[in-house]
Coordinates of C-alpha atoms in Angstrom, one line a residue:
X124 CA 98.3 115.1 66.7
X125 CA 95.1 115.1 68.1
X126 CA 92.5 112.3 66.8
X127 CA 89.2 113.9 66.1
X128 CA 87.0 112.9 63.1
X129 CA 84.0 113.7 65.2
X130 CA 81.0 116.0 63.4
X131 CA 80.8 119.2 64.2
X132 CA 84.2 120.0 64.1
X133 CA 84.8 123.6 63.7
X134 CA 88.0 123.6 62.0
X135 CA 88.1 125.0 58.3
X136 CA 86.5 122.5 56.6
X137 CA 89.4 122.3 54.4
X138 CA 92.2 121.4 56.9
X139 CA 89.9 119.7 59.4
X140 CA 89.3 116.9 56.1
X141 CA 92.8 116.3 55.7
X142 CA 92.9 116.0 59.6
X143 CA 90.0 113.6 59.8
X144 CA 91.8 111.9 56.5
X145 CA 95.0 111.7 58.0
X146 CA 93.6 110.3 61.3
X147 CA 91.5 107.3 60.2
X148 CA 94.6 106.3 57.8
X149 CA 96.7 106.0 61.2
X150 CA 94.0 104.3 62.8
X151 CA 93.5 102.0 60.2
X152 CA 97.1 101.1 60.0
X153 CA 96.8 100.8 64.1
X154 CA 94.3 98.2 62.7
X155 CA 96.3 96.5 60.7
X156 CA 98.7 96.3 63.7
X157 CA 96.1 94.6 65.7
X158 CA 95.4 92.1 63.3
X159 CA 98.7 91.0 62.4
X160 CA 101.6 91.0 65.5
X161 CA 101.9 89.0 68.5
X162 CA 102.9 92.1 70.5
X163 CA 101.5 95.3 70.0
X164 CA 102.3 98.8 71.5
X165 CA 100.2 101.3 71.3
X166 CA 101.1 103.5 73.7
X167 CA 101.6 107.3 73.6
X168 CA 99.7 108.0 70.1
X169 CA 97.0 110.3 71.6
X170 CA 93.9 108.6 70.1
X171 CA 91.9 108.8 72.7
X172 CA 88.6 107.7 73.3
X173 CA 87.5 107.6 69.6
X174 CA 90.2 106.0 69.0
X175 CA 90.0 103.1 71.2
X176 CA 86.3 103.0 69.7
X177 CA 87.5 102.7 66.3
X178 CA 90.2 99.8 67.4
X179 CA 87.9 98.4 69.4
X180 CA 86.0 96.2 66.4
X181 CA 89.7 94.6 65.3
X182 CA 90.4 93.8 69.1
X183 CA 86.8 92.0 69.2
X184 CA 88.2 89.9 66.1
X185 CA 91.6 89.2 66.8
X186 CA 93.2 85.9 66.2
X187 CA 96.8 87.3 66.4
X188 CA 97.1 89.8 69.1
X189 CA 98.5 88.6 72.4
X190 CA 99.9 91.2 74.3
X191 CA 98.4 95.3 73.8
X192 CA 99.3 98.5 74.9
X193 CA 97.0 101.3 74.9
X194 CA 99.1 103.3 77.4
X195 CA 98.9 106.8 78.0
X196 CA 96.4 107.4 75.0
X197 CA 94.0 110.2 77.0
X198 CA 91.4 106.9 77.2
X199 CA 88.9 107.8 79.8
X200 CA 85.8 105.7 81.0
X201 CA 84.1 106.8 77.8
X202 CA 86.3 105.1 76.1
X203 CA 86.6 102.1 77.8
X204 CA 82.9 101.1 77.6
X205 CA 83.7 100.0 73.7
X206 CA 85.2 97.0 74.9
X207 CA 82.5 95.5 76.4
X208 CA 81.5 92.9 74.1
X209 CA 85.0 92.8 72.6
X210 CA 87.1 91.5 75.5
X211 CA 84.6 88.9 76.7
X212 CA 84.7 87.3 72.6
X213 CA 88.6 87.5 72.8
X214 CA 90.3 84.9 74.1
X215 CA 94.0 85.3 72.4
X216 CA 94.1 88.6 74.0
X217 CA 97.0 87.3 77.2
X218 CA 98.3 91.4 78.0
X219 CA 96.6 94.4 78.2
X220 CA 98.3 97.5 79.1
X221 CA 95.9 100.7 80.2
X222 CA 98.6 102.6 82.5
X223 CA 98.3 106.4 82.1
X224 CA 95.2 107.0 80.7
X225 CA 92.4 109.2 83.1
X226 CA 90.3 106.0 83.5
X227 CA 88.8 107.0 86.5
X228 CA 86.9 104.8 88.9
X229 CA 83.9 105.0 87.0
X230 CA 85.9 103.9 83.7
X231 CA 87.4 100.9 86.3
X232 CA 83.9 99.8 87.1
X233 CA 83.4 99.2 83.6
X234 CA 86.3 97.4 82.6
X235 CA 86.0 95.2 85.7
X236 CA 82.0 94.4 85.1
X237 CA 84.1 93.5 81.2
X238 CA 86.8 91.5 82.8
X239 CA 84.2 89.3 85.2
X240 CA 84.2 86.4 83.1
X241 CA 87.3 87.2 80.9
X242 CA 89.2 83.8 80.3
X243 CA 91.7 84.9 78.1
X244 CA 93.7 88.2 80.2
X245 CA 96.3 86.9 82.2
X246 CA 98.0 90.2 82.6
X247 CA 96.3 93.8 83.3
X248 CA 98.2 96.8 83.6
X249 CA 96.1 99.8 85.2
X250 CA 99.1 101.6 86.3
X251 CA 98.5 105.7 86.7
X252 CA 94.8 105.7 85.9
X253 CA 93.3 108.0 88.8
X254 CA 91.9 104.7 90.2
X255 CA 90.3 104.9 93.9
X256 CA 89.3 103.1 96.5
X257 CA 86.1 102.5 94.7
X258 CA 87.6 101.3 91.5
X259 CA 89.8 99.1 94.2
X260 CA 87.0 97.8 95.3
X261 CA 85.5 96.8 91.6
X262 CA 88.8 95.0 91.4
X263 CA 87.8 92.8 94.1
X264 CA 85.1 92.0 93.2
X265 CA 86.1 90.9 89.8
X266 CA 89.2 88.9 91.2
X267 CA 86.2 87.5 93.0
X268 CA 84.9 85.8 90.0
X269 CA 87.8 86.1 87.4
X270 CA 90.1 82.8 87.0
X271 CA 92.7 83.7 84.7
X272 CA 94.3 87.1 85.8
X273 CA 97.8 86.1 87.1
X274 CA 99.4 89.5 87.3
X275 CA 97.6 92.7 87.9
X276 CA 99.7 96.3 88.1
X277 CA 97.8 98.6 90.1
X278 CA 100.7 101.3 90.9
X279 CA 101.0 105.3 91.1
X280 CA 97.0 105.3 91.9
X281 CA 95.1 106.8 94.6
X282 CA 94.3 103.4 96.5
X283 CA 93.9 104.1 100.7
X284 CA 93.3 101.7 103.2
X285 CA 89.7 101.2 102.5
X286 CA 91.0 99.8 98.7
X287 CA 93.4 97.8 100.5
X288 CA 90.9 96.1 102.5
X289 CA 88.7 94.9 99.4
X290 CA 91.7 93.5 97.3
X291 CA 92.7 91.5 100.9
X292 CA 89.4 90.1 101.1
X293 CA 89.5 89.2 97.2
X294 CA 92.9 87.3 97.9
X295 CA 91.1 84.9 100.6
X296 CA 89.0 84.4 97.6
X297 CA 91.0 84.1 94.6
X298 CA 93.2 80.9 94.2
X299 CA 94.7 82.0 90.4
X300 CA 96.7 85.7 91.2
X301 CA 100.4 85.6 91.2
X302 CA 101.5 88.8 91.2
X303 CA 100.3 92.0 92.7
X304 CA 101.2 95.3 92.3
X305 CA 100.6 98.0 94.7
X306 CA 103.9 100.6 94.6
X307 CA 103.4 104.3 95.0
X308 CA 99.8 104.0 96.4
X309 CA 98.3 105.2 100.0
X310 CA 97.7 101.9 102.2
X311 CA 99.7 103.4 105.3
X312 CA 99.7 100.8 108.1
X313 CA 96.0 100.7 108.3
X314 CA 96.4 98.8 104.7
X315 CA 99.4 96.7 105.4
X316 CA 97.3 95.3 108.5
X317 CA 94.4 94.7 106.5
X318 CA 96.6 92.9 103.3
X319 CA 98.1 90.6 105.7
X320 CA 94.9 89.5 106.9
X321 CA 94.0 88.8 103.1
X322 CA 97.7 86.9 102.7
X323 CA 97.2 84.6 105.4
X324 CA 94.4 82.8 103.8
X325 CA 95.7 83.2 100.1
X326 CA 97.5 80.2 98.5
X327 CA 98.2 81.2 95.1
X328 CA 100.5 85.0 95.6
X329 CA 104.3 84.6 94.2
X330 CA 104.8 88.3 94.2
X331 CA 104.4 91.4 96.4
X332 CA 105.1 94.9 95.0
X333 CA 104.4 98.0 97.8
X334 CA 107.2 100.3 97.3
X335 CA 106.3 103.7 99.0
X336 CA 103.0 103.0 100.8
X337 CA 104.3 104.6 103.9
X338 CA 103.5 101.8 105.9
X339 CA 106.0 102.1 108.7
X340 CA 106.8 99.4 111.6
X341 CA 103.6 98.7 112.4
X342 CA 102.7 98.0 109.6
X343 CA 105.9 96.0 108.6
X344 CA 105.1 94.0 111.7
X345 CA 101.7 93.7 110.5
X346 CA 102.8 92.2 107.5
X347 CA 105.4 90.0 108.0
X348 CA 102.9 88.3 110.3
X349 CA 100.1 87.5 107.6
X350 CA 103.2 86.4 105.7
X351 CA 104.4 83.9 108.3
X352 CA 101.1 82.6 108.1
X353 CA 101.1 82.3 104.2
X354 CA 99.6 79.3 102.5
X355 CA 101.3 79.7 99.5
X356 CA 105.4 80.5 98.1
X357 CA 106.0 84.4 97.7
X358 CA 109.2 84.4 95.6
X359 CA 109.4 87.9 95.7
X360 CA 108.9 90.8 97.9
X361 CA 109.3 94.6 97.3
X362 CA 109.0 97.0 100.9
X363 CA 111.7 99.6 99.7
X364 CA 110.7 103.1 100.8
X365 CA 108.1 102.6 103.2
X366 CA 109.1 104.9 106.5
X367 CA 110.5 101.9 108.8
X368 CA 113.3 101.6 111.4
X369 CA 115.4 99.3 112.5
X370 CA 111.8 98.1 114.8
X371 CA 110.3 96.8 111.0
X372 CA 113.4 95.6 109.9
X373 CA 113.2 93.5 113.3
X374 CA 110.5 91.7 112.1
X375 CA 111.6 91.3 108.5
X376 CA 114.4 89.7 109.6
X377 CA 111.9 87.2 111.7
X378 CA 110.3 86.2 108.3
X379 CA 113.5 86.0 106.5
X380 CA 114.7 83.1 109.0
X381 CA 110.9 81.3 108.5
X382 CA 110.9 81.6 104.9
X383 CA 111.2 78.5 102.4
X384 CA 110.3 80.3 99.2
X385 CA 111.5 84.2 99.4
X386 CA 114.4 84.6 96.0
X387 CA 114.0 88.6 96.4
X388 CA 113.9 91.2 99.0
X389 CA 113.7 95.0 98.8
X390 CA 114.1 97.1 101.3
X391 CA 115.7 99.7 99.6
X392 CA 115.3 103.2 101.1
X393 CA 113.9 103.2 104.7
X394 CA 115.8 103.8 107.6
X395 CA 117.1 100.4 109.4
X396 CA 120.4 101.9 110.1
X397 CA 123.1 99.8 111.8
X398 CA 120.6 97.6 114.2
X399 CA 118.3 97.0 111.4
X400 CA 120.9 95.4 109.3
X401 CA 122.4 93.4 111.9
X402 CA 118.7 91.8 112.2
X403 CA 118.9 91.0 108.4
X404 CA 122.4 89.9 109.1
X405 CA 121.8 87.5 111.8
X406 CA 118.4 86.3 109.4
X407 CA 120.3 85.7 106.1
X408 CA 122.8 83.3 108.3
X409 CA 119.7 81.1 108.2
X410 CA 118.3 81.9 105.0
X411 CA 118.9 79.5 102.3
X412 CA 116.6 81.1 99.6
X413 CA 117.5 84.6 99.1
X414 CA 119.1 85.1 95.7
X415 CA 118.5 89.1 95.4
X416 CA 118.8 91.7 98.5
X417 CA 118.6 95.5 98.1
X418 CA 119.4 97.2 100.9
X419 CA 120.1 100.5 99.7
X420 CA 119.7 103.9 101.2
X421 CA 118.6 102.7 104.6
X422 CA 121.3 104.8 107.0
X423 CA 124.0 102.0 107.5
X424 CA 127.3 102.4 108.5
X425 CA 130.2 100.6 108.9
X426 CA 128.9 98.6 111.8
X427 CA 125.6 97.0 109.8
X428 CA 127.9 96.1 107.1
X429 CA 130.5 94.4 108.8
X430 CA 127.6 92.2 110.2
X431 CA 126.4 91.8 107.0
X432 CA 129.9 90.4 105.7
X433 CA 129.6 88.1 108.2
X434 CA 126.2 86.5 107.1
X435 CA 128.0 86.3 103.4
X436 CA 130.8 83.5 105.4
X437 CA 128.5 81.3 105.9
X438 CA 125.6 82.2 102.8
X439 CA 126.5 81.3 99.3
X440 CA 123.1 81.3 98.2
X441 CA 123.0 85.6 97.6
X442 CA 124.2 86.4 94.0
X443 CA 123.4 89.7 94.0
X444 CA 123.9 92.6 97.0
X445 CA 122.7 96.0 96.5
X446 CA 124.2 98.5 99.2
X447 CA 124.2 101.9 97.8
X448 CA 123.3 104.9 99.5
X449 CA 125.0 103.8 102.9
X450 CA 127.6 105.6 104.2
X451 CA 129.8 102.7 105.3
X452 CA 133.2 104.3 104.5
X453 CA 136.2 102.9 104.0
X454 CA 135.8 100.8 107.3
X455 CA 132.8 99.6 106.4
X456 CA 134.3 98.5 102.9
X457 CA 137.5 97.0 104.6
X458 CA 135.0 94.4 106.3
X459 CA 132.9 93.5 103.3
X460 CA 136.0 93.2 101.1
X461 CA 137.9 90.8 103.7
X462 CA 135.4 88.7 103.3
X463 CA 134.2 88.8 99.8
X464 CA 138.1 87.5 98.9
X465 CA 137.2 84.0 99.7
X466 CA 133.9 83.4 100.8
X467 CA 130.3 84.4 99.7
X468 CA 128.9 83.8 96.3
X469 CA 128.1 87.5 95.0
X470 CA 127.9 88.0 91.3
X471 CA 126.7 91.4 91.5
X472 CA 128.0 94.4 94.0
X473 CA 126.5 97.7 93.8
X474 CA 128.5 100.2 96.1
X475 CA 127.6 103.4 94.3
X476 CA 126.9 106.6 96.9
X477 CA 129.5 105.0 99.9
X478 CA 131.7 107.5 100.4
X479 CA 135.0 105.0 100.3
X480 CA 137.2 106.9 98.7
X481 CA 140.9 106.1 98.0
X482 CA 141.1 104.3 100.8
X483 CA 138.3 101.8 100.7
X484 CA 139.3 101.7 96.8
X485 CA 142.6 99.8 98.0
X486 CA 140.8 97.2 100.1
X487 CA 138.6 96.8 97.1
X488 CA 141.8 96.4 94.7
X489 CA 142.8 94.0 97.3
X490 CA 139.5 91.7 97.3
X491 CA 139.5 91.7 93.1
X492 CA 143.0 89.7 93.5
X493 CA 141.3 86.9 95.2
X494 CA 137.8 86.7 94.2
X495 CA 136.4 84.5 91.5
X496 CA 132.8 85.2 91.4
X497 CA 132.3 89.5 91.3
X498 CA 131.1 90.2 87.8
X499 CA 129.6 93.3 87.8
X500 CA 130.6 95.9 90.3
X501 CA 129.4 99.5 90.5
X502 CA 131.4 102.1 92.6
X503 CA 129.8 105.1 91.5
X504 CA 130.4 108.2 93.5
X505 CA 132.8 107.4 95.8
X506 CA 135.5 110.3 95.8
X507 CA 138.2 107.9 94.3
X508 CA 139.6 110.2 92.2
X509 CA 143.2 109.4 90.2
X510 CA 144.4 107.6 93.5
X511 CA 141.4 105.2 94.1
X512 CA 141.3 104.1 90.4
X513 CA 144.9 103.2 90.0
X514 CA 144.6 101.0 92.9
X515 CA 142.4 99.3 90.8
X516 CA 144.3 99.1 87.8
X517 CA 147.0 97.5 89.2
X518 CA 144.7 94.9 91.0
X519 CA 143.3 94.4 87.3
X520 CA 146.3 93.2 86.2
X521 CA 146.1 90.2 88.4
X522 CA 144.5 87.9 85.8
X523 CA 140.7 88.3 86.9
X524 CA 138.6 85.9 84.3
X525 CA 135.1 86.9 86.0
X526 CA 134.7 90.6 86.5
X527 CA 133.0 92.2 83.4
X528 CA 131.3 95.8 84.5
X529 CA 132.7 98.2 86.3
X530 CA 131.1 101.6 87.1
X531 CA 133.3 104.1 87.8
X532 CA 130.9 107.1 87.2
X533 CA 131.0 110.1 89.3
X534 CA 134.4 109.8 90.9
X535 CA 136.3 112.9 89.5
X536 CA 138.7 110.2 87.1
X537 CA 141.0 111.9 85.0
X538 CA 141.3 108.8 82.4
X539 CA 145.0 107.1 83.6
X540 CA 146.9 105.2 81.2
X541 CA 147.7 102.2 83.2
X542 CA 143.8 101.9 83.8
X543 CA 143.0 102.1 80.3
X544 CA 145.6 99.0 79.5
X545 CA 144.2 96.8 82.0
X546 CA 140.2 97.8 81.1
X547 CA 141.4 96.6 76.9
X548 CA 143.1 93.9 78.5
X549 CA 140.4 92.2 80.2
X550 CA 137.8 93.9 78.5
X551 CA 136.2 95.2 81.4
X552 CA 133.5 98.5 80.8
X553 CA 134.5 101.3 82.6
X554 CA 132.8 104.4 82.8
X555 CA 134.8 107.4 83.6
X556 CA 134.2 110.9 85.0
X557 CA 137.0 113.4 84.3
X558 CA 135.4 116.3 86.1

């Protein structure tokens, strides 16, 4: 439905009154909405910018309303100027949620002059809003002044290294952000370089979000310097697909050993290959904070993961290992397995994509006997087939009290009996393929 109740409409007069009728009776139960809920969404009702004009006078009056989504709404800049005045009187407004709506840079400039001397948004979702580097550099300048923004979602924009360079200079700045997200955005190396600069004189960042900014090993290198240098405790850190090698990993595995303060690390889908993961490896033998590591998808065989088994003999601190997408084999699952029987602390093992087959399925069967911490496991894809999966049912006879999930999707299962008893038996979920 599209929300026009402009004049001038050139719709039968007729119809177009029932439109406009039909309209404001939505938006007025939007209103209502506004008025009377913690939480809020929004999203995805097509109001557009009269719409948000029409809200805009229960926003400015809320005494409820926490958390907002006006997502993906067609709001443009026009739109956006009928908050001003209604976002500086609100202080119960904590989230507000703009992703996917055609802001534009100008329509940023706005919000941000708005936001200035906000002291209520913590949270501000811009996420898919054709915003530039100039609206980047709006941001920065509000971060500049604003106190109380803690998390602010930037991702799937058009943001290049000159953007980049304005929200480092805002972090040097800014004592109050925790969490920054900048996934699916431009910043190449040149921007990497420049954030680090900003991290190394920021106190207050707990998270890092740069999935898919192409930023290869230079600027991996680049970064993991300004983190070294870090004031402050990043807890979390996502660098998955970002076009390194096994010369980034090198230096990601140099901040792993420094860090006091790192719980999660993505690195999912680059290209570290064997020498790469042997870095990490050797880094999480040191490492004492890590909880969460994804190393999917990064080219590593049986080689990186034996030497990642042999971090997990001496590190009981990771609970959850992400290595999907590697083609490790049954070799490479032999190793891991041989050690996950009595050592290591892993809760969660995702070993979808491996290419183990029925072989590395035994060796799996075999681990499962001994282990007492695996809960969920995914081995999705694998080419086990009938063979593979009644390996495992007989292992799951063995009483196993901790295992709960298992993922058997993808692996050409005909459903076998004897698997079926011991998935009722220990109530384990198993999702079959009986292609």
């Amino acid at each position: 439905m599209k929300w026009s109740f402009a004049a001038g409409s050139n719709l039968l007069t007729g119809f177009g009154a029932k439109i406009e009728r039909e309209s404001k009776l939505k938006l007025n139960d939007f209103a209502k909405e506004l008025r009377s809920f913690r939480s809020v969404d929004l999203s995805g009702r097509n109001f557009g910018d009269e719409g948000l004009i029409f809200l805009s006078e229960s926003l400015g009056y809320n005494q409820t309303a926490e958390e907002v989504s006006f997502a993906a709404n067609g709001i443009t800049g026009t739109g956006i100027k009928a908050l001003d005045g209604v976002l500086q009187a609100n202080i119960m407004l904590k989230t507000l949620n703009l992703s996917g709506n055609p802001i534009g840079d100008e329509g940023i400039k706005c919000l941000c002059d708005i936001l200035a001397n906000n002291n209520g948004i913590q949270k501000l979702q811009l996420n898919s809003t054709d915003l530039g580097d100039e609206g980047a550099k709006a941001i920065a300048e509000m971060l500049k002044n604003n106190s109380s923004l803690r998390a602010l979602e930037l991702n799937n924009n058009m943001i290049d290294y000159s953007g980049f360079t304005s929200l480092a200079g805002a972090l040097v700045e800014n004592n109050t952000i925790r969490n920054i997200h900048l996934n699916g955005n431009y910043g190449g190396a040149l921007g990497a370089n420049a954030l680090a600069k900003g991290l190394e004189g920021n106190k207050s960042l707990r998270e890092l979000h740069l999935h898919g900014n192409s930023i290869g090993d230079e600027g991996v290198a680049a970064l993991m310097s300004g983190l070294s240098l870090h004031k402050g405790k990043l807890t979390l850190l996502d660098i998955g697909n970002n076009s390194f090698s096994a010369k980034g990993a090198f230096h990601v595995g140099g901040y792993v050993k420094k860090t006091k303060s790192l719980l999660w690390l993505n690195v999912y889908m680059n290209d570290i290959g064997d020498e790469g993961a042997e870095n990490i490896a050797d880094a999480l033998k040191q490492n004492r904070t890590i909880t969460t590591i994804d190393l999917g998808g990064n080219n590593i065989h049986a080689k990186g993961v034996t030497a990642i088994a042999e971090a997990l003999k001496v590190n009981s601190v990771i609970t959850f290992l992400e290595l999907g997408y590697n083609p490790m084999g049954p070799d490479g699952v032999k190793a891991l397995s041989e050690v996950l029987k009595f050592h290591g602390n892993i809760e969660t093992l995702k070993l979808g994509w491996c290419q183990i087959g029925a072989k590395g399925a035994e060796f799996i069967a075999d681990m499962l006997k001994y282990n007492t911490t695996i809960r969920v496991l995914d081995l999705r894809a694998n080419g086990l087939r009938n063979e593979g999966a009644s390996c495992l049912a007989r292992s799951l006879k063995v009483v196993n009290e901790a295992l709960s999930s298992l993922d058997l999707g993808f692996n050409e299962i005909r459903v076998c009996i004897d698997f079926v008893f011991s998935v009722r038996f220990f109530h384990i979920l198993a999702v079959f393929c009986t292609i």
